[in-house]
Amino acid sequence: MAKNIGEYDEMRANLRLIELRDTKKTVTMGGNVVGVLSVRNYKGEEFEPLPEGTDLAKLSDLEVESLAKQVGAFKAPAGSKADVYVNGLGISVKSHRGANPAFLNHTHRAGLLKVCQRIGVSIDELDLIIKEYWEKRKAGVIREDVSNSDPNSPFVNHLDYLKPIMNYFLFTGTAQKDSPYPAEFILDFTDPLDESSWKFSKDDYLDDNWDHIIFSVRSKGMPPSYPNGKGADFIKPWVEYTDGKYKGSLHGRAQF
């Protein structure tokens, strides 16, 4: 069973995409109006047509889940960035009605360093941002969670620098590796059954939602062996010991 409204909304959006495909409707992706010609799961399998007479708006969550399984709209495996494939393009589905979607999941400095090296970006500016975060947090200027809607956010004025790093986590992979199922676009919406509320974003996702992004530095995701163990020196520059815990993992999510 799905755990939250965001997962059910993802299923509803997938089912609506089937309707759009089978009624030869269009969507706007990357500024282009395109017909929905194909809707597939991560296995490359085309979704089956909906049973005749299906009214998605009248289905309960459990009925939606059952129907999604019936037509082959399987949930993508862990580590996937794409939830569904439209016309062969990987799409990451994000509902504004669900739990605040995390795009950077509790990653310590050694993990971010790997990503920065992978994409050819220096970590130095991020080190300074985290340093400012801790200075402001200790001074009581910000709390553990800091929104970019707060002018005191240490992150808010660094969009241009952070964008390629955050986009990697949104579309391409994790600190460990590139995803076998990367995404080309993010589909976010307020209503999964009303495509007029849909927006397919690529490079403009962070630009459009920057004020809704919340960052924090937490203990979750820290190696259990820290401050000992392999790689501790690479992690240390971000870590503070507070509330009885070593906190040095960066977390980023959107809140709508």
PDB file of C-alpha atoms in Angstrom:
ATOM      1  CA  MET A   1       0.000   0.000   0.000  1.00  0.00           C
ATOM      2  CA  ALA A   2       1.223   3.502  -0.771  1.00  0.00           C
ATOM      3  CA  LYS A   3       2.268   5.559   2.214  1.00  0.00           C
ATOM      4  CA  ASN A   4       1.220   9.104   1.427  1.00  0.00           C
ATOM      5  CA  ILE A   5      -0.832  11.311  -0.855  1.00  0.00           C
ATOM      6  CA  GLY A   6       2.203  12.044  -2.997  1.00  0.00           C
ATOM      7  CA  GLU A   7       2.503   8.380  -3.993  1.00  0.00           C
ATOM      8  CA  TYR A   8      -1.200   8.153  -4.801  1.00  0.00           C
ATOM      9  CA  ASP A   9      -0.941  11.373  -6.801  1.00  0.00           C
ATOM     10  CA  GLU A  10       1.949   9.859  -8.762  1.00  0.00           C
ATOM     11  CA  MET A  11      -0.276   6.895  -9.629  1.00  0.00           C
ATOM     12  CA  ARG A  12      -3.145   9.179 -10.615  1.00  0.00           C
ATOM     13  CA  ALA A  13      -0.856  11.195 -12.873  1.00  0.00           C
ATOM     14  CA  ASN A  14       0.373   7.998 -14.531  1.00  0.00           C
ATOM     15  CA  LEU A  15      -3.210   6.881 -15.133  1.00  0.00           C
ATOM     16  CA  ARG A  16      -4.115  10.299 -16.510  1.00  0.00           C
ATOM     17  CA  LEU A  17      -1.153  10.044 -18.886  1.00  0.00           C
ATOM     18  CA  ILE A  18      -2.670   6.818 -20.212  1.00  0.00           C
ATOM     19  CA  GLU A  19      -5.914   8.686 -20.882  1.00  0.00           C
ATOM     20  CA  LEU A  20      -4.019  11.451 -22.671  1.00  0.00           C
ATOM     21  CA  ARG A  21      -2.176   8.887 -24.782  1.00  0.00           C
ATOM     22  CA  ASP A  22      -5.311   6.998 -25.727  1.00  0.00           C
ATOM     23  CA  THR A  23      -7.289  10.141 -26.560  1.00  0.00           C
ATOM     24  CA  LYS A  24      -4.371  11.625 -28.527  1.00  0.00           C
ATOM     25  CA  LYS A  25      -4.039  14.693 -26.279  1.00  0.00           C
ATOM     26  CA  THR A  26      -0.995  16.943 -25.912  1.00  0.00           C
ATOM     27  CA  VAL A  27       1.164  18.308 -23.098  1.00  0.00           C
ATOM     28  CA  THR A  28       3.782  21.067 -23.031  1.00  0.00           C
ATOM     29  CA  MET A  29       7.308  19.809 -22.341  1.00  0.00           C
ATOM     30  CA  GLY A  30      10.359  22.024 -22.538  1.00  0.00           C
ATOM     31  CA  GLY A  31       8.310  24.761 -24.164  1.00  0.00           C
ATOM     32  CA  ASN A  32       7.083  22.427 -26.907  1.00  0.00           C
ATOM     33  CA  VAL A  33       3.551  21.104 -27.343  1.00  0.00           C
ATOM     34  CA  VAL A  34       3.862  17.359 -27.908  1.00  0.00           C
ATOM     35  CA  GLY A  35       1.434  14.515 -28.292  1.00  0.00           C
ATOM     36  CA  VAL A  36       1.503  11.845 -25.594  1.00  0.00           C
ATOM     37  CA  LEU A  37       2.425   8.896 -27.809  1.00  0.00           C
ATOM     38  CA  SER A  38       3.908   6.479 -25.300  1.00  0.00           C
ATOM     39  CA  VAL A  39       3.708   5.951 -21.519  1.00  0.00           C
ATOM     40  CA  ARG A  40       6.007   3.294 -20.083  1.00  0.00           C
ATOM     41  CA  ASN A  41       7.371   2.012 -16.792  1.00  0.00           C
ATOM     42  CA  TYR A  42      11.042   1.698 -15.889  1.00  0.00           C
ATOM     43  CA  LYS A  43      11.139  -1.772 -17.471  1.00  0.00           C
ATOM     44  CA  GLY A  44      10.298  -0.237 -20.829  1.00  0.00           C
ATOM     45  CA  GLU A  45       6.825  -1.778 -20.833  1.00  0.00           C
ATOM     46  CA  GLU A  46       3.993   0.268 -22.325  1.00  0.00           C
ATOM     47  CA  PHE A  47       1.130   0.896 -19.900  1.00  0.00           C
ATOM     48  CA  GLU A  48      -2.049  -0.975 -20.775  1.00  0.00           C
ATOM     49  CA  PRO A  49      -5.207   0.993 -21.675  1.00  0.00           C
ATOM     50  CA  LEU A  50      -7.609   1.773 -18.841  1.00  0.00           C
ATOM     51  CA  PRO A  51     -10.717  -0.409 -18.624  1.00  0.00           C
ATOM     52  CA  GLU A  52     -13.620   1.048 -20.580  1.00  0.00           C
ATOM     53  CA  GLY A  53     -15.745   3.418 -18.523  1.00  0.00           C
ATOM     54  CA  THR A  54     -13.031   4.209 -15.955  1.00  0.00           C
ATOM     55  CA  ASP A  55     -13.641   7.507 -14.145  1.00  0.00           C
ATOM     56  CA  LEU A  56     -10.388   8.361 -12.395  1.00  0.00           C
ATOM     57  CA  ALA A  57     -11.966  11.170 -10.380  1.00  0.00           C
ATOM     58  CA  LYS A  58     -14.272   8.699  -8.639  1.00  0.00           C
ATOM     59  CA  LEU A  59     -11.654   6.123  -7.640  1.00  0.00           C
ATOM     60  CA  SER A  60     -10.513   5.708  -4.041  1.00  0.00           C
ATOM     61  CA  ASP A  61      -6.817   5.538  -3.220  1.00  0.00           C
ATOM     62  CA  LEU A  62      -6.942   1.745  -2.980  1.00  0.00           C
ATOM     63  CA  GLU A  63      -8.770   1.505  -6.300  1.00  0.00           C
ATOM     64  CA  VAL A  64      -6.155   3.760  -7.895  1.00  0.00           C
ATOM     65  CA  GLU A  65      -3.373   1.566  -6.528  1.00  0.00           C
ATOM     66  CA  SER A  66      -5.045  -1.603  -7.792  1.00  0.00           C
ATOM     67  CA  LEU A  67      -5.635  -0.103 -11.240  1.00  0.00           C
ATOM     68  CA  ALA A  68      -2.041   1.137 -11.482  1.00  0.00           C
ATOM     69  CA  LYS A  69      -0.772  -2.397 -10.880  1.00  0.00           C
ATOM     70  CA  GLN A  70      -3.283  -3.785 -13.378  1.00  0.00           C
ATOM     71  CA  VAL A  71      -2.063  -1.546 -16.217  1.00  0.00           C
ATOM     72  CA  GLY A  72       1.644  -1.976 -15.424  1.00  0.00           C
ATOM     73  CA  ALA A  73       2.278   1.387 -13.766  1.00  0.00           C
ATOM     74  CA  PHE A  74       4.776  -0.075 -11.318  1.00  0.00           C
ATOM     75  CA  LYS A  75       6.629   2.093  -8.840  1.00  0.00           C
ATOM     76  CA  ALA A  76      10.209   2.667  -9.956  1.00  0.00           C
ATOM     77  CA  PRO A  77      12.910   1.023  -7.805  1.00  0.00           C
ATOM     78  CA  ALA A  78      14.964   2.835  -5.186  1.00  0.00           C
ATOM     79  CA  GLY A  79      17.612   5.040  -6.753  1.00  0.00           C
ATOM     80  CA  SER A  80      15.452   5.891  -9.761  1.00  0.00           C
ATOM     81  CA  LYS A  81      15.090   9.522 -10.750  1.00  0.00           C
ATOM     82  CA  ALA A  82      12.437   8.790 -13.375  1.00  0.00           C
ATOM     83  CA  ASP A  83       9.027   7.611 -12.169  1.00  0.00           C
ATOM     84  CA  VAL A  84       7.506   7.187 -15.629  1.00  0.00           C
ATOM     85  CA  TYR A  85       8.613   7.480 -19.261  1.00  0.00           C
ATOM     86  CA  VAL A  86       6.636   9.686 -21.645  1.00  0.00           C
ATOM     87  CA  ASN A  87       7.646   9.418 -25.300  1.00  0.00           C
ATOM     88  CA  GLY A  88      10.811   7.712 -24.101  1.00  0.00           C
ATOM     89  CA  LEU A  89      11.785  10.567 -21.765  1.00  0.00           C
ATOM     90  CA  GLY A  90      12.236   9.902 -18.049  1.00  0.00           C
ATOM     91  CA  ILE A  91       9.863  11.966 -15.906  1.00  0.00           C
ATOM     92  CA  SER A  92      10.201  12.592 -12.159  1.00  0.00           C
ATOM     93  CA  VAL A  93       6.711  13.130 -10.724  1.00  0.00           C
ATOM     94  CA  LYS A  94       6.257  15.522  -7.792  1.00  0.00           C
ATOM     95  CA  SER A  95       2.921  16.468  -6.239  1.00  0.00           C
ATOM     96  CA  HIS A  96       2.458  19.719  -4.365  1.00  0.00           C
ATOM     97  CA  ARG A  97      -0.171  17.986  -2.237  1.00  0.00           C
ATOM     98  CA  GLY A  98       2.076  15.295  -0.804  1.00  0.00           C
ATOM     99  CA  ALA A  99       4.884  15.218   1.716  1.00  0.00           C
ATOM    100  CA  ASN A 100       7.527  17.828   0.994  1.00  0.00           C
ATOM    101  CA  PRO A 101       9.579  16.154  -1.758  1.00  0.00           C
ATOM    102  CA  ALA A 102      13.254  15.758  -0.843  1.00  0.00           C
ATOM    103  CA  PHE A 103      15.751  16.010  -3.682  1.00  0.00           C
ATOM    104  CA  LEU A 104      18.932  15.960  -1.574  1.00  0.00           C
ATOM    105  CA  ASN A 105      18.632  13.253   1.035  1.00  0.00           C
ATOM    106  CA  HIS A 106      20.879  13.669   4.105  1.00  0.00           C
ATOM    107  CA  THR A 107      24.252  13.662   2.358  1.00  0.00           C
ATOM    108  CA  HIS A 108      27.491  14.412   4.206  1.00  0.00           C
ATOM    109  CA  ARG A 109      30.401  16.340   2.756  1.00  0.00           C
ATOM    110  CA  ALA A 110      32.287  13.300   1.461  1.00  0.00           C
ATOM    111  CA  GLY A 111      29.225  12.391  -0.598  1.00  0.00           C
ATOM    112  CA  LEU A 112      28.808  15.921  -1.949  1.00  0.00           C
ATOM    113  CA  LEU A 113      32.522  16.006  -2.745  1.00  0.00           C
ATOM    114  CA  LYS A 114      32.097  12.922  -4.959  1.00  0.00           C
ATOM    115  CA  VAL A 115      29.236  14.594  -6.801  1.00  0.00           C
ATOM    116  CA  CYS A 116      31.174  17.843  -7.247  1.00  0.00           C
ATOM    117  CA  GLN A 117      34.120  15.912  -8.679  1.00  0.00           C
ATOM    118  CA  ARG A 118      31.764  13.949 -10.932  1.00  0.00           C
ATOM    119  CA  ILE A 119      30.254  17.093 -12.459  1.00  0.00           C
ATOM    120  CA  GLY A 120      33.365  19.277 -12.373  1.00  0.00           C
ATOM    121  CA  VAL A 121      32.291  21.808  -9.728  1.00  0.00           C
ATOM    122  CA  SER A 122      34.461  22.980  -6.821  1.00  0.00           C
ATOM    123  CA  ILE A 123      33.088  22.278  -3.356  1.00  0.00           C
ATOM    124  CA  ASP A 124      34.814  25.364  -1.901  1.00  0.00           C
ATOM    125  CA  GLU A 125      31.797  27.669  -2.190  1.00  0.00           C
ATOM    126  CA  LEU A 126      29.543  25.064  -0.601  1.00  0.00           C
ATOM    127  CA  ASP A 127      32.022  24.779   2.280  1.00  0.00           C
ATOM    128  CA  LEU A 128      31.637  28.522   2.856  1.00  0.00           C
ATOM    129  CA  ILE A 129      27.845  28.271   2.685  1.00  0.00           C
ATOM    130  CA  ILE A 130      27.797  25.523   5.328  1.00  0.00           C
ATOM    131  CA  LYS A 131      30.210  27.557   7.471  1.00  0.00           C
ATOM    132  CA  GLU A 132      27.798  30.503   7.307  1.00  0.00           C
ATOM    133  CA  TYR A 133      24.894  28.157   8.080  1.00  0.00           C
ATOM    134  CA  TRP A 134      26.514  27.045  11.330  1.00  0.00           C
ATOM    135  CA  GLU A 135      27.508  30.577  12.310  1.00  0.00           C
ATOM    136  CA  LYS A 136      23.932  31.804  11.868  1.00  0.00           C
ATOM    137  CA  ARG A 137      22.440  28.752  13.509  1.00  0.00           C
ATOM    138  CA  LYS A 138      24.645  29.095  16.594  1.00  0.00           C
ATOM    139  CA  ALA A 139      23.773  32.794  16.783  1.00  0.00           C
ATOM    140  CA  GLY A 140      20.051  31.998  16.650  1.00  0.00           C
ATOM    141  CA  VAL A 141      19.573  33.840  13.356  1.00  0.00           C
ATOM    142  CA  ILE A 142      18.222  30.687  11.695  1.00  0.00           C
ATOM    143  CA  ARG A 143      16.852  27.352  12.883  1.00  0.00           C
ATOM    144  CA  GLU A 144      17.881  23.873  11.767  1.00  0.00           C
ATOM    145  CA  ASP A 145      15.510  24.111   8.793  1.00  0.00           C
ATOM    146  CA  VAL A 146      16.032  27.306   6.823  1.00  0.00           C
ATOM    147  CA  SER A 147      13.849  28.288   3.890  1.00  0.00           C
ATOM    148  CA  ASN A 148      15.089  30.304   0.959  1.00  0.00           C
ATOM    149  CA  SER A 149      12.078  32.540   1.561  1.00  0.00           C
ATOM    150  CA  ASP A 150      14.089  33.756   4.582  1.00  0.00           C
ATOM    151  CA  PRO A 151      16.584  36.453   3.497  1.00  0.00           C
ATOM    152  CA  ASN A 152      18.930  35.129   6.202  1.00  0.00           C
ATOM    153  CA  SER A 153      19.255  31.785   4.434  1.00  0.00           C
ATOM    154  CA  PRO A 154      22.936  31.117   3.710  1.00  0.00           C
ATOM    155  CA  PHE A 155      21.869  29.355   0.499  1.00  0.00           C
ATOM    156  CA  VAL A 156      19.497  31.879  -1.031  1.00  0.00           C
ATOM    157  CA  ASN A 157      22.068  33.997  -2.892  1.00  0.00           C
ATOM    158  CA  HIS A 158      23.938  31.033  -4.369  1.00  0.00           C
ATOM    159  CA  LEU A 159      21.452  29.650  -6.898  1.00  0.00           C
ATOM    160  CA  ASP A 160      23.828  29.875  -9.863  1.00  0.00           C
ATOM    161  CA  TYR A 161      26.514  27.928  -8.014  1.00  0.00           C
ATOM    162  CA  LEU A 162      24.205  25.373  -6.396  1.00  0.00           C
ATOM    163  CA  LYS A 163      22.062  24.711  -9.457  1.00  0.00           C
ATOM    164  CA  PRO A 164      24.315  22.137 -11.204  1.00  0.00           C
ATOM    165  CA  ILE A 165      24.852  20.323  -7.904  1.00  0.00           C
ATOM    166  CA  MET A 166      21.166  20.239  -6.993  1.00  0.00           C
ATOM    167  CA  ASN A 167      20.172  19.363 -10.563  1.00  0.00           C
ATOM    168  CA  TYR A 168      22.429  16.328 -10.353  1.00  0.00           C
ATOM    169  CA  PHE A 169      20.408  15.062  -7.394  1.00  0.00           C
ATOM    170  CA  LEU A 170      17.111  15.988  -9.048  1.00  0.00           C
ATOM    171  CA  PHE A 171      17.756  14.362 -12.418  1.00  0.00           C
ATOM    172  CA  THR A 172      20.897  12.246 -12.516  1.00  0.00           C
ATOM    173  CA  GLY A 173      21.894  10.346  -9.409  1.00  0.00           C
ATOM    174  CA  THR A 174      22.955  10.173  -5.785  1.00  0.00           C
ATOM    175  CA  ALA A 175      26.215  10.605  -3.920  1.00  0.00           C
ATOM    176  CA  GLN A 176      26.918   6.925  -4.547  1.00  0.00           C
ATOM    177  CA  LYS A 177      26.454   6.817  -8.323  1.00  0.00           C
ATOM    178  CA  ASP A 178      24.534   7.865 -11.395  1.00  0.00           C
ATOM    179  CA  SER A 179      21.022   6.430 -11.426  1.00  0.00           C
ATOM    180  CA  PRO A 180      20.260   3.685 -13.959  1.00  0.00           C
ATOM    181  CA  TYR A 181      16.969   5.536 -14.496  1.00  0.00           C
ATOM    182  CA  PRO A 182      17.745   9.277 -14.849  1.00  0.00           C
ATOM    183  CA  ALA A 183      15.049  11.866 -15.485  1.00  0.00           C
ATOM    184  CA  GLU A 184      14.854  14.392 -18.302  1.00  0.00           C
ATOM    185  CA  PHE A 185      12.005  16.424 -16.818  1.00  0.00           C
ATOM    186  CA  ILE A 186      10.220  17.018 -13.538  1.00  0.00           C
ATOM    187  CA  LEU A 187       6.435  16.963 -13.672  1.00  0.00           C
ATOM    188  CA  ASP A 188       4.966  18.837 -10.734  1.00  0.00           C
ATOM    189  CA  PHE A 189       1.336  19.709 -10.184  1.00  0.00           C
ATOM    190  CA  THR A 190      -1.399  20.653  -7.748  1.00  0.00           C
ATOM    191  CA  ASP A 191      -3.920  18.236  -9.284  1.00  0.00           C
ATOM    192  CA  PRO A 192      -2.754  14.957 -10.856  1.00  0.00           C
ATOM    193  CA  LEU A 193      -5.929  14.645 -12.936  1.00  0.00           C
ATOM    194  CA  ASP A 194      -5.927  18.203 -14.296  1.00  0.00           C
ATOM    195  CA  GLU A 195      -3.122  18.660 -16.788  1.00  0.00           C
ATOM    196  CA  SER A 196      -3.741  22.414 -16.808  1.00  0.00           C
ATOM    197  CA  SER A 197      -2.057  22.390 -13.368  1.00  0.00           C
ATOM    198  CA  TRP A 198       0.895  20.364 -14.676  1.00  0.00           C
ATOM    199  CA  LYS A 199       4.311  21.799 -15.377  1.00  0.00           C
ATOM    200  CA  PHE A 200       7.154  19.899 -16.997  1.00  0.00           C
ATOM    201  CA  SER A 201      10.408  21.518 -15.855  1.00  0.00           C
ATOM    202  CA  LYS A 202      14.032  20.940 -16.617  1.00  0.00           C
ATOM    203  CA  ASP A 203      16.711  23.563 -15.931  1.00  0.00           C
ATOM    204  CA  ASP A 204      14.041  25.975 -14.707  1.00  0.00           C
ATOM    205  CA  TYR A 205      12.749  23.830 -11.806  1.00  0.00           C
ATOM    206  CA  LEU A 206      15.028  25.381  -9.186  1.00  0.00           C
ATOM    207  CA  ASP A 207      14.610  28.876 -10.646  1.00  0.00           C
ATOM    208  CA  ASP A 208      10.832  28.602 -10.358  1.00  0.00           C
ATOM    209  CA  ASN A 209      10.827  27.033  -6.890  1.00  0.00           C
ATOM    210  CA  TRP A 210      13.918  28.516  -5.211  1.00  0.00           C
ATOM    211  CA  ASP A 211      11.915  30.345  -2.537  1.00  0.00           C
ATOM    212  CA  HIS A 212      10.202  27.056  -1.642  1.00  0.00           C
ATOM    213  CA  ILE A 213      13.454  25.166  -1.019  1.00  0.00           C
ATOM    214  CA  ILE A 214      14.366  24.322   2.580  1.00  0.00           C
ATOM    215  CA  PHE A 215      17.870  23.271   3.577  1.00  0.00           C
ATOM    216  CA  SER A 216      19.090  21.770   6.845  1.00  0.00           C
ATOM    217  CA  VAL A 217      22.187  20.110   8.275  1.00  0.00           C
ATOM    218  CA  ARG A 218      21.336  17.097  10.418  1.00  0.00           C
ATOM    219  CA  SER A 219      22.720  13.979  12.083  1.00  0.00           C
ATOM    220  CA  LYS A 220      20.772  11.577   9.870  1.00  0.00           C
ATOM    221  CA  GLY A 221      23.009  10.143   7.174  1.00  0.00           C
ATOM    222  CA  MET A 222      26.191  10.525   9.204  1.00  0.00           C
ATOM    223  CA  PRO A 223      28.404   7.395   9.327  1.00  0.00           C
ATOM    224  CA  PRO A 224      27.809   5.505  12.605  1.00  0.00           C
ATOM    225  CA  SER A 225      31.585   5.320  13.135  1.00  0.00           C
ATOM    226  CA  TYR A 226      32.101   9.103  12.907  1.00  0.00           C
ATOM    227  CA  PRO A 227      34.426  10.772  14.026  1.00  0.00           C
ATOM    228  CA  ASN A 228      36.442   7.619  13.414  1.00  0.00           C
ATOM    229  CA  GLY A 229      36.523   5.506  10.308  1.00  0.00           C
ATOM    230  CA  LYS A 230      37.349   5.937   6.662  1.00  0.00           C
ATOM    231  CA  GLY A 231      36.700   9.338   5.133  1.00  0.00           C
ATOM    232  CA  ALA A 232      36.163  11.173   8.427  1.00  0.00           C
ATOM    233  CA  ASP A 233      38.585  13.934   7.410  1.00  0.00           C
ATOM    234  CA  PHE A 234      36.506  14.685   4.298  1.00  0.00           C
ATOM    235  CA  ILE A 235      33.322  14.896   6.377  1.00  0.00           C
ATOM    236  CA  LYS A 236      34.687  16.938   9.284  1.00  0.00           C
ATOM    237  CA  PRO A 237      34.568  20.485   7.772  1.00  0.00           C
ATOM    238  CA  TRP A 238      30.741  20.494   7.895  1.00  0.00           C
ATOM    239  CA  VAL A 239      30.246  18.812  11.258  1.00  0.00           C
ATOM    240  CA  GLU A 240      29.180  20.345  14.545  1.00  0.00           C
ATOM    241  CA  TYR A 241      28.470  18.408  17.730  1.00  0.00           C
ATOM    242  CA  THR A 242      25.157  19.649  19.073  1.00  0.00           C
ATOM    243  CA  ASP A 243      22.271  18.168  21.052  1.00  0.00           C
ATOM    244  CA  GLY A 244      24.439  15.136  21.727  1.00  0.00           C
ATOM    245  CA  LYS A 245      24.875  14.328  18.041  1.00  0.00           C
ATOM    246  CA  TYR A 246      27.344  14.898  15.233  1.00  0.00           C
ATOM    247  CA  LYS A 247      25.471  16.879  12.594  1.00  0.00           C
ATOM    248  CA  GLY A 248      26.953  17.241   9.135  1.00  0.00           C
ATOM    249  CA  SER A 249      24.537  15.875   6.528  1.00  0.00           C
ATOM    250  CA  LEU A 250      22.940  18.336   4.126  1.00  0.00           C
ATOM    251  CA  HIS A 251      19.251  17.829   3.343  1.00  0.00           C
ATOM    252  CA  GLY A 252      17.195  19.705   0.766  1.00  0.00           C
ATOM    253  CA  ARG A 253      13.471  19.573   0.089  1.00  0.00           C
ATOM    254  CA  ALA A 254      10.726  21.661  -1.473  1.00  0.00           C
ATOM    255  CA  GLN A 255       7.775  22.892   0.577  1.00  0.00           C
ATOM    256  CA  PHE A 256       4.595  24.079  -1.118  1.00  0.00           C
TER     257      PHE A 256
END
